[in-house]
Amino acid sequence: MANRARYLVVPSFLVPLVACSEASASYVGDRFFPSTLATVVPTPADFVNFPQLMQLPDTGSREIDFPFSYSKLITPDWSVSFTANYRMVDRGGTRSGFDDWVLGTQYEVYSNAEHEFVFSAGGTLALGGTGSSDIGAKSFSTLTPTLYVGKGFGDLSDSLAWLRPVNVTATLGVALPTESTTLTDATAVDNPDILQWGFALEYSLLTNAHSADKGNAHRFAEGLVPLVEFAMQTPLNGPSAGQTTGTINPGVIWVGEYAQLGVEAIVPINASSGRDIGVRAQLHLYLGNIFSNGIGKPIFD
């Protein structure tokens, strides 16, 4: 059994090295990037995702997930996060329990307010052995270094004004398990490296507004954002190497001053990804707006 614990060493780019950039969480210049549901937005922020509902497509078993996430800004450009996911899996009998805990970090490396562009680096660490074996939680950990990019098109010329409301965000990461094989019922099971990639296309119908929050004026976005997200994964080695699975996720997000609500369909791209259509819904709270002078404020300004 190959041991790859060296991948647990956190790459240097996950640690903040330079001073804060121009963009605040979610805003890059005048462009607001709402929190997407199937992929990760490229702007670190203080937020809570209350247990959202996910009815996944049928892949030989039926599954409903209730993930909860909390993200905390350490500096205005660096956040750390925690995710717990309660799963209910029906494989001829229903089993339930928590999946492995996931720790995450994200650092905004560069932003350009004029061109509404942002680039971040970070990743996640799924802690093996912290979840329930009844629902298939792993005995090994998985480190996923990830890059995040976002671009708004408000800088386009007047001849392309109809494209100015468009946002594009994208993620690219590689899931690296700490063990390449594990034994399940005396059978060796491969744990491949997996390329995780995705992007979101959004049409922003948001307007900027201003409000007095405990005596401090601040801007916030409000309105609707129709979008479609693409969430894919491709094993890089093992018997399924090169076989991409994933989902296309059309939906809509309503954005308010203190929270957003989103709902998406989950449409598998092929038979290996599922045999019917699932759904996800999310309540996302902006702690930076709700508690701007308390827990929604970066620990180090």
mmCIF file of C-alpha atoms in Angstrom:
data_model
loop_
_atom_site.group_PDB
_atom_site.id
_atom_site.type_symbol
_atom_site.label_atom_id
_atom_site.label_comp_id
_atom_site.label_asym_id
_atom_site.label_seq_id
_atom_site.Cartn_x
_atom_site.Cartn_y
_atom_site.Cartn_z
ATOM 1 C CA MET A 1 0.000 0.000 0.000
ATOM 2 C CA ALA A 2 1.682 3.161 -1.164
ATOM 3 C CA ASN A 3 1.850 5.894 1.396
ATOM 4 C CA ARG A 4 1.756 9.465 0.131
ATOM 5 C CA ALA A 5 1.677 11.429 3.349
ATOM 6 C CA ARG A 6 4.045 13.963 1.771
ATOM 7 C CA TYR A 7 0.999 15.532 0.129
ATOM 8 C CA LEU A 8 -0.191 16.655 3.542
ATOM 9 C CA VAL A 9 2.524 19.311 3.520
ATOM 10 C CA VAL A 10 0.649 22.527 2.770
ATOM 11 C CA PRO A 11 2.092 24.260 -0.328
ATOM 12 C CA SER A 12 3.615 27.672 0.314
ATOM 13 C CA PHE A 13 1.063 29.447 -1.861
ATOM 14 C CA LEU A 14 -1.673 28.654 0.673
ATOM 15 C CA VAL A 15 -0.066 31.016 3.166
ATOM 16 C CA PRO A 16 -0.621 34.785 2.809
ATOM 17 C CA LEU A 17 2.643 36.461 1.906
ATOM 18 C CA VAL A 18 1.836 39.993 0.791
ATOM 19 C CA ALA A 19 -0.273 42.950 1.852
ATOM 20 C CA CYS A 20 -4.000 43.206 1.197
ATOM 21 C CA SER A 21 -5.209 43.811 -2.359
ATOM 22 C CA GLU A 22 -7.796 46.337 -3.527
ATOM 23 C CA ALA A 23 -10.850 44.096 -3.665
ATOM 24 C CA SER A 24 -12.991 43.390 -0.636
ATOM 25 C CA ALA A 25 -14.768 40.066 -0.130
ATOM 26 C CA SER A 26 -17.311 39.420 -2.923
ATOM 27 C CA TYR A 27 -16.708 42.812 -4.586
ATOM 28 C CA VAL A 28 -14.001 43.432 -7.177
ATOM 29 C CA GLY A 29 -14.332 47.076 -8.073
ATOM 30 C CA ASP A 30 -18.018 47.549 -8.899
ATOM 31 C CA ARG A 31 -18.527 43.849 -9.673
ATOM 32 C CA PHE A 32 -20.229 41.622 -7.103
ATOM 33 C CA PHE A 33 -19.528 37.879 -7.222
ATOM 34 C CA PRO A 34 -22.328 35.975 -5.465
ATOM 35 C CA SER A 35 -21.521 32.698 -3.743
ATOM 36 C CA THR A 36 -22.144 29.900 -6.245
ATOM 37 C CA LEU A 37 -23.638 26.547 -5.211
ATOM 38 C CA ALA A 38 -21.736 23.881 -7.166
ATOM 39 C CA THR A 39 -18.372 25.640 -7.530
ATOM 40 C CA VAL A 40 -16.368 28.006 -5.303
ATOM 41 C CA VAL A 41 -16.429 31.777 -5.725
ATOM 42 C CA PRO A 42 -12.911 33.313 -6.017
ATOM 43 C CA THR A 43 -13.318 35.956 -3.295
ATOM 44 C CA PRO A 44 -12.599 35.029 0.364
ATOM 45 C CA ALA A 45 -15.357 36.106 2.770
ATOM 46 C CA ASP A 46 -17.017 35.737 6.166
ATOM 47 C CA PHE A 47 -20.099 33.568 5.655
ATOM 48 C CA VAL A 48 -22.263 30.729 6.908
ATOM 49 C CA ASN A 49 -24.040 28.233 4.672
ATOM 50 C CA PHE A 50 -26.784 26.699 6.764
ATOM 51 C CA PRO A 51 -27.436 23.021 6.042
ATOM 52 C CA GLN A 52 -28.458 23.154 2.413
ATOM 53 C CA LEU A 53 -30.442 20.442 0.700
ATOM 54 C CA MET A 54 -28.983 18.323 -2.091
ATOM 55 C CA GLN A 55 -30.939 15.505 -3.735
ATOM 56 C CA LEU A 56 -28.251 13.893 -5.885
ATOM 57 C CA PRO A 57 -28.888 12.073 -9.190
ATOM 58 C CA ASP A 58 -29.339 8.298 -8.924
ATOM 59 C CA THR A 59 -25.999 6.499 -9.357
ATOM 60 C CA GLY A 60 -27.155 3.074 -8.197
ATOM 61 C CA SER A 61 -28.054 4.513 -4.808
ATOM 62 C CA ARG A 62 -30.178 7.438 -3.680
ATOM 63 C CA GLU A 63 -28.520 10.146 -1.629
ATOM 64 C CA ILE A 64 -29.619 13.317 0.146
ATOM 65 C CA ASP A 65 -26.941 15.611 1.610
ATOM 66 C CA PHE A 66 -27.176 18.397 4.192
ATOM 67 C CA PRO A 67 -23.825 20.249 4.089
ATOM 68 C CA PHE A 68 -22.958 23.077 6.506
ATOM 69 C CA SER A 69 -20.058 25.490 5.931
ATOM 70 C CA TYR A 70 -18.487 28.321 7.910
ATOM 71 C CA SER A 71 -15.785 30.637 6.560
ATOM 72 C CA LYS A 72 -13.798 33.178 8.573
ATOM 73 C CA LEU A 73 -11.618 36.008 7.275
ATOM 74 C CA ILE A 74 -8.234 36.102 9.003
ATOM 75 C CA THR A 75 -7.203 39.151 6.957
ATOM 76 C CA PRO A 76 -9.312 40.958 4.323
ATOM 77 C CA ASP A 77 -7.758 38.670 1.681
ATOM 78 C CA TRP A 78 -7.343 35.355 3.510
ATOM 79 C CA SER A 79 -10.052 33.051 4.842
ATOM 80 C CA VAL A 80 -10.195 29.639 6.494
ATOM 81 C CA SER A 81 -13.271 27.403 6.436
ATOM 82 C CA PHE A 82 -14.873 24.290 7.872
ATOM 83 C CA THR A 83 -17.462 22.039 6.218
ATOM 84 C CA ALA A 84 -19.510 19.188 7.683
ATOM 85 C CA ASN A 85 -21.883 17.148 5.534
ATOM 86 C CA TYR A 86 -24.667 14.916 6.864
ATOM 87 C CA ARG A 87 -25.496 12.222 4.286
ATOM 88 C CA MET A 88 -28.489 9.911 3.923
ATOM 89 C CA VAL A 89 -27.719 7.049 1.511
ATOM 90 C CA ASP A 90 -30.210 4.420 0.327
ATOM 91 C CA ARG A 91 -28.610 1.263 -1.089
ATOM 92 C CA GLY A 92 -31.494 -1.120 -0.477
ATOM 93 C CA GLY A 93 -31.597 0.232 3.065
ATOM 94 C CA THR A 94 -31.043 3.732 4.395
ATOM 95 C CA ARG A 95 -27.851 4.619 6.213
ATOM 96 C CA SER A 96 -26.970 8.050 7.524
ATOM 97 C CA GLY A 97 -24.118 9.882 9.190
ATOM 98 C CA PHE A 98 -21.540 12.627 8.792
ATOM 99 C CA ASP A 99 -18.968 12.501 6.027
ATOM 100 C CA ASP A 100 -15.321 13.358 6.754
ATOM 101 C CA TRP A 101 -14.770 16.899 8.006
ATOM 102 C CA VAL A 102 -13.239 19.280 5.483
ATOM 103 C CA LEU A 103 -10.893 22.169 6.303
ATOM 104 C CA GLY A 104 -10.269 24.847 3.679
ATOM 105 C CA THR A 105 -8.345 28.015 2.990
ATOM 106 C CA GLN A 106 -8.406 30.670 0.271
ATOM 107 C CA TYR A 107 -6.126 33.631 -0.391
ATOM 108 C CA GLU A 108 -6.758 36.431 -2.873
ATOM 109 C CA VAL A 109 -3.476 36.694 -4.755
ATOM 110 C CA TYR A 110 -4.369 39.433 -7.250
ATOM 111 C CA SER A 111 -7.281 41.631 -8.229
ATOM 112 C CA ASN A 112 -7.883 44.372 -10.776
ATOM 113 C CA ALA A 113 -10.858 46.585 -9.947
ATOM 114 C CA GLU A 114 -10.928 48.333 -13.339
ATOM 115 C CA HIS A 115 -11.201 45.056 -15.252
ATOM 116 C CA GLU A 116 -13.236 43.238 -12.576
ATOM 117 C CA PHE A 117 -10.706 40.398 -12.403
ATOM 118 C CA VAL A 118 -9.680 38.325 -9.382
ATOM 119 C CA PHE A 119 -7.333 35.382 -8.876
ATOM 120 C CA SER A 120 -7.127 33.313 -5.675
ATOM 121 C CA ALA A 121 -5.298 30.199 -4.475
ATOM 122 C CA GLY A 122 -6.153 27.768 -1.714
ATOM 123 C CA GLY A 123 -7.590 24.332 -1.261
ATOM 124 C CA THR A 124 -9.191 21.834 1.075
ATOM 125 C CA LEU A 125 -8.149 18.953 3.312
ATOM 126 C CA ALA A 126 -10.694 16.177 3.915
ATOM 127 C CA LEU A 127 -9.715 14.582 7.224
ATOM 128 C CA GLY A 128 -9.890 10.805 6.893
ATOM 129 C CA GLY A 129 -11.410 8.913 9.788
ATOM 130 C CA THR A 130 -13.560 11.815 11.034
ATOM 131 C CA GLY A 131 -16.760 10.610 9.335
ATOM 132 C CA SER A 132 -19.022 7.602 9.649
ATOM 133 C CA SER A 133 -18.007 4.375 7.922
ATOM 134 C CA ASP A 134 -21.722 3.555 7.537
ATOM 135 C CA ILE A 135 -22.020 6.041 4.687
ATOM 136 C CA GLY A 136 -18.629 5.369 3.102
ATOM 137 C CA ALA A 137 -16.441 8.003 4.761
ATOM 138 C CA LYS A 138 -12.775 7.466 3.929
ATOM 139 C CA SER A 139 -10.060 6.088 6.192
ATOM 140 C CA PHE A 140 -7.462 8.290 4.443
ATOM 141 C CA SER A 141 -7.186 12.046 3.982
ATOM 142 C CA THR A 142 -7.339 13.966 0.699
ATOM 143 C CA LEU A 143 -5.576 17.249 -0.008
ATOM 144 C CA THR A 144 -6.921 19.346 -2.905
ATOM 145 C CA PRO A 145 -4.843 22.416 -3.831
ATOM 146 C CA THR A 146 -7.028 24.664 -5.992
ATOM 147 C CA LEU A 147 -6.855 27.816 -8.105
ATOM 148 C CA TYR A 148 -9.843 30.181 -8.448
ATOM 149 C CA VAL A 149 -10.483 32.868 -11.106
ATOM 150 C CA GLY A 150 -13.274 35.396 -11.580
ATOM 151 C CA LYS A 151 -13.965 37.942 -14.323
ATOM 152 C CA GLY A 152 -16.753 40.452 -14.812
ATOM 153 C CA PHE A 153 -17.321 42.066 -18.192
ATOM 154 C CA GLY A 154 -18.326 45.556 -17.151
ATOM 155 C CA ASP A 155 -15.241 46.888 -18.959
ATOM 156 C CA LEU A 156 -16.531 45.964 -22.426
ATOM 157 C CA SER A 157 -17.116 48.636 -25.072
ATOM 158 C CA ASP A 158 -20.537 50.134 -25.778
ATOM 159 C CA SER A 159 -20.939 47.882 -28.829
ATOM 160 C CA LEU A 160 -20.924 44.888 -26.469
ATOM 161 C CA ALA A 161 -22.933 46.486 -23.668
ATOM 162 C CA TRP A 162 -25.352 43.519 -23.565
ATOM 163 C CA LEU A 163 -22.469 41.354 -22.296
ATOM 164 C CA ARG A 164 -21.499 43.674 -19.456
ATOM 165 C CA PRO A 165 -23.704 41.887 -16.869
ATOM 166 C CA VAL A 166 -21.863 38.578 -17.470
ATOM 167 C CA ASN A 167 -19.673 37.045 -14.739
ATOM 168 C CA VAL A 168 -17.416 34.047 -15.322
ATOM 169 C CA THR A 169 -15.763 32.141 -12.478
ATOM 170 C CA ALA A 170 -13.649 28.993 -12.686
ATOM 171 C CA THR A 171 -11.842 26.544 -10.405
ATOM 172 C CA LEU A 172 -9.066 24.036 -11.066
ATOM 173 C CA GLY A 173 -7.718 21.610 -8.470
ATOM 174 C CA VAL A 174 -6.258 18.150 -8.018
ATOM 175 C CA ALA A 175 -7.494 15.821 -5.267
ATOM 176 C CA LEU A 176 -4.482 13.945 -3.850
ATOM 177 C CA PRO A 177 -5.321 11.056 -1.502
ATOM 178 C CA THR A 178 -2.724 10.149 1.133
ATOM 179 C CA GLU A 179 -3.074 6.459 0.220
ATOM 180 C CA SER A 180 -3.097 5.217 -3.378
ATOM 181 C CA THR A 181 -4.908 1.981 -2.461
ATOM 182 C CA THR A 182 -7.001 0.776 0.449
ATOM 183 C CA LEU A 183 -8.437 -2.602 1.414
ATOM 184 C CA THR A 184 -12.228 -2.953 1.422
ATOM 185 C CA ASP A 185 -13.567 -6.410 2.347
ATOM 186 C CA ALA A 186 -10.128 -7.875 1.546
ATOM 187 C CA THR A 187 -10.223 -6.227 -1.903
ATOM 188 C CA ALA A 188 -7.684 -3.591 -2.958
ATOM 189 C CA VAL A 189 -9.415 -0.387 -4.092
ATOM 190 C CA ASP A 190 -7.566 2.280 -6.097
ATOM 191 C CA ASN A 191 -7.706 5.870 -4.869
ATOM 192 C CA PRO A 192 -6.698 7.882 -7.939
ATOM 193 C CA ASP A 193 -5.568 11.475 -8.166
ATOM 194 C CA ILE A 194 -8.566 13.377 -9.519
ATOM 195 C CA LEU A 195 -8.580 16.588 -11.535
ATOM 196 C CA GLN A 196 -11.475 18.690 -10.247
ATOM 197 C CA TRP A 197 -12.502 21.479 -12.580
ATOM 198 C CA GLY A 198 -15.521 23.653 -13.053
ATOM 199 C CA PHE A 199 -16.826 27.020 -14.091
ATOM 200 C CA ALA A 200 -19.916 29.181 -13.739
ATOM 201 C CA LEU A 201 -21.591 31.521 -16.229
ATOM 202 C CA GLU A 202 -23.723 34.201 -14.569
ATOM 203 C CA TYR A 203 -25.904 37.011 -15.887
ATOM 204 C CA SER A 204 -25.987 39.610 -13.151
ATOM 205 C CA LEU A 205 -29.255 41.517 -12.726
ATOM 206 C CA LEU A 206 -27.918 43.009 -9.491
ATOM 207 C CA THR A 207 -28.047 46.669 -8.521
ATOM 208 C CA ASN A 208 -25.770 48.366 -6.014
ATOM 209 C CA ALA A 209 -27.429 49.879 -2.966
ATOM 210 C CA HIS A 210 -26.264 51.567 0.225
ATOM 211 C CA SER A 211 -27.376 51.108 3.784
ATOM 212 C CA ALA A 212 -26.509 52.351 7.264
ATOM 213 C CA ASP A 213 -25.194 49.487 9.364
ATOM 214 C CA LYS A 214 -24.625 50.497 12.974
ATOM 215 C CA GLY A 215 -23.803 54.006 11.844
ATOM 216 C CA ASN A 216 -21.433 52.961 9.028
ATOM 217 C CA ALA A 217 -22.631 53.320 5.452
ATOM 218 C CA HIS A 218 -21.797 50.338 3.235
ATOM 219 C CA ARG A 219 -22.798 49.173 -0.202
ATOM 220 C CA PHE A 220 -24.473 45.887 -0.991
ATOM 221 C CA ALA A 221 -25.847 44.152 -4.047
ATOM 222 C CA GLU A 222 -29.471 43.102 -4.493
ATOM 223 C CA GLY A 223 -31.436 41.335 -7.197
ATOM 224 C CA LEU A 224 -31.386 38.117 -9.226
ATOM 225 C CA VAL A 225 -28.544 36.223 -10.876
ATOM 226 C CA PRO A 226 -29.504 33.485 -13.371
ATOM 227 C CA LEU A 227 -26.566 31.116 -13.819
ATOM 228 C CA VAL A 228 -25.372 27.738 -14.995
ATOM 229 C CA GLU A 229 -22.499 25.885 -13.327
ATOM 230 C CA PHE A 230 -20.362 23.045 -14.652
ATOM 231 C CA ALA A 231 -18.767 20.774 -12.006
ATOM 232 C CA MET A 232 -16.490 18.054 -13.400
ATOM 233 C CA GLN A 233 -13.936 15.525 -12.210
ATOM 234 C CA THR A 234 -11.457 13.430 -14.194
ATOM 235 C CA PRO A 235 -9.304 10.665 -12.644
ATOM 236 C CA LEU A 236 -5.659 11.072 -13.633
ATOM 237 C CA ASN A 237 -4.604 7.474 -12.973
ATOM 238 C CA GLY A 238 -6.105 4.103 -12.114
ATOM 239 C CA PRO A 239 -8.617 2.048 -14.139
ATOM 240 C CA SER A 240 -10.903 5.049 -14.779
ATOM 241 C CA ALA A 241 -8.150 7.445 -15.865
ATOM 242 C CA GLY A 242 -9.417 10.052 -18.303
ATOM 243 C CA GLN A 243 -13.107 9.237 -17.807
ATOM 244 C CA THR A 244 -14.818 12.506 -16.918
ATOM 245 C CA THR A 245 -17.969 12.611 -14.821
ATOM 246 C CA GLY A 246 -19.870 15.617 -13.561
ATOM 247 C CA THR A 247 -22.996 17.717 -13.646
ATOM 248 C CA ILE A 248 -24.442 20.793 -15.326
ATOM 249 C CA ASN A 249 -26.316 22.944 -12.818
ATOM 250 C CA PRO A 250 -28.714 25.627 -14.120
ATOM 251 C CA GLY A 251 -30.407 27.798 -11.529
ATOM 252 C CA VAL A 252 -30.954 31.235 -10.033
ATOM 253 C CA ILE A 253 -29.659 33.147 -6.998
ATOM 254 C CA TRP A 254 -31.515 35.911 -5.175
ATOM 255 C CA VAL A 255 -29.113 38.328 -3.471
ATOM 256 C CA GLY A 256 -30.040 40.637 -0.602
ATOM 257 C CA GLU A 257 -28.160 42.801 1.864
ATOM 258 C CA TYR A 258 -27.617 40.115 4.495
ATOM 259 C CA ALA A 259 -28.181 36.827 2.688
ATOM 260 C CA GLN A 260 -28.713 35.044 -0.592
ATOM 261 C CA LEU A 261 -30.981 32.175 -1.584
ATOM 262 C CA GLY A 262 -30.127 29.872 -4.446
ATOM 263 C CA VAL A 263 -31.632 26.851 -6.163
ATOM 264 C CA GLU A 264 -30.221 24.707 -8.978
ATOM 265 C CA ALA A 265 -31.040 21.558 -10.893
ATOM 266 C CA ILE A 266 -28.302 18.881 -10.940
ATOM 267 C CA VAL A 267 -28.101 17.379 -14.437
ATOM 268 C CA PRO A 268 -25.578 14.528 -14.964
ATOM 269 C CA ILE A 269 -23.444 14.747 -18.108
ATOM 270 C CA ASN A 270 -23.407 10.982 -18.775
ATOM 271 C CA ALA A 271 -24.684 7.663 -17.420
ATOM 272 C CA SER A 272 -21.678 7.322 -15.109
ATOM 273 C CA SER A 273 -22.661 10.620 -13.471
ATOM 274 C CA GLY A 274 -26.271 9.647 -12.724
ATOM 275 C CA ARG A 275 -29.554 8.538 -14.261
ATOM 276 C CA ASP A 276 -31.948 11.307 -13.306
ATOM 277 C CA ILE A 277 -31.999 14.963 -12.264
ATOM 278 C CA GLY A 278 -31.219 16.149 -8.743
ATOM 279 C CA VAL A 279 -31.661 19.508 -7.021
ATOM 280 C CA ARG A 280 -29.777 21.678 -4.535
ATOM 281 C CA ALA A 281 -30.911 24.686 -2.508
ATOM 282 C CA GLN A 282 -28.813 26.981 -0.335
ATOM 283 C CA LEU A 283 -29.199 29.725 2.277
ATOM 284 C CA HIS A 284 -25.979 31.763 2.446
ATOM 285 C CA LEU A 285 -25.515 34.440 5.136
ATOM 286 C CA TYR A 286 -23.124 37.386 4.653
ATOM 287 C CA LEU A 287 -21.595 37.692 8.113
ATOM 288 C CA GLY A 288 -19.595 40.729 7.022
ATOM 289 C CA ASN A 289 -22.863 42.667 6.524
ATOM 290 C CA ILE A 290 -24.772 41.182 9.463
ATOM 291 C CA PHE A 291 -21.967 41.609 12.006
ATOM 292 C CA SER A 292 -19.725 44.221 10.373
ATOM 293 C CA ASN A 293 -18.182 45.256 13.708
ATOM 294 C CA GLY A 294 -18.117 41.793 15.298
ATOM 295 C CA ILE A 295 -17.606 38.264 14.021
ATOM 296 C CA GLY A 296 -18.049 39.461 10.442
ATOM 297 C CA LYS A 297 -14.865 41.530 10.656
ATOM 298 C CA PRO A 298 -11.423 40.146 9.705
ATOM 299 C CA ILE A 299 -9.323 39.188 12.716
ATOM 300 C CA PHE A 300 -6.404 41.234 11.375
ATOM 301 C CA ASP A 301 -7.254 44.314 9.266
#
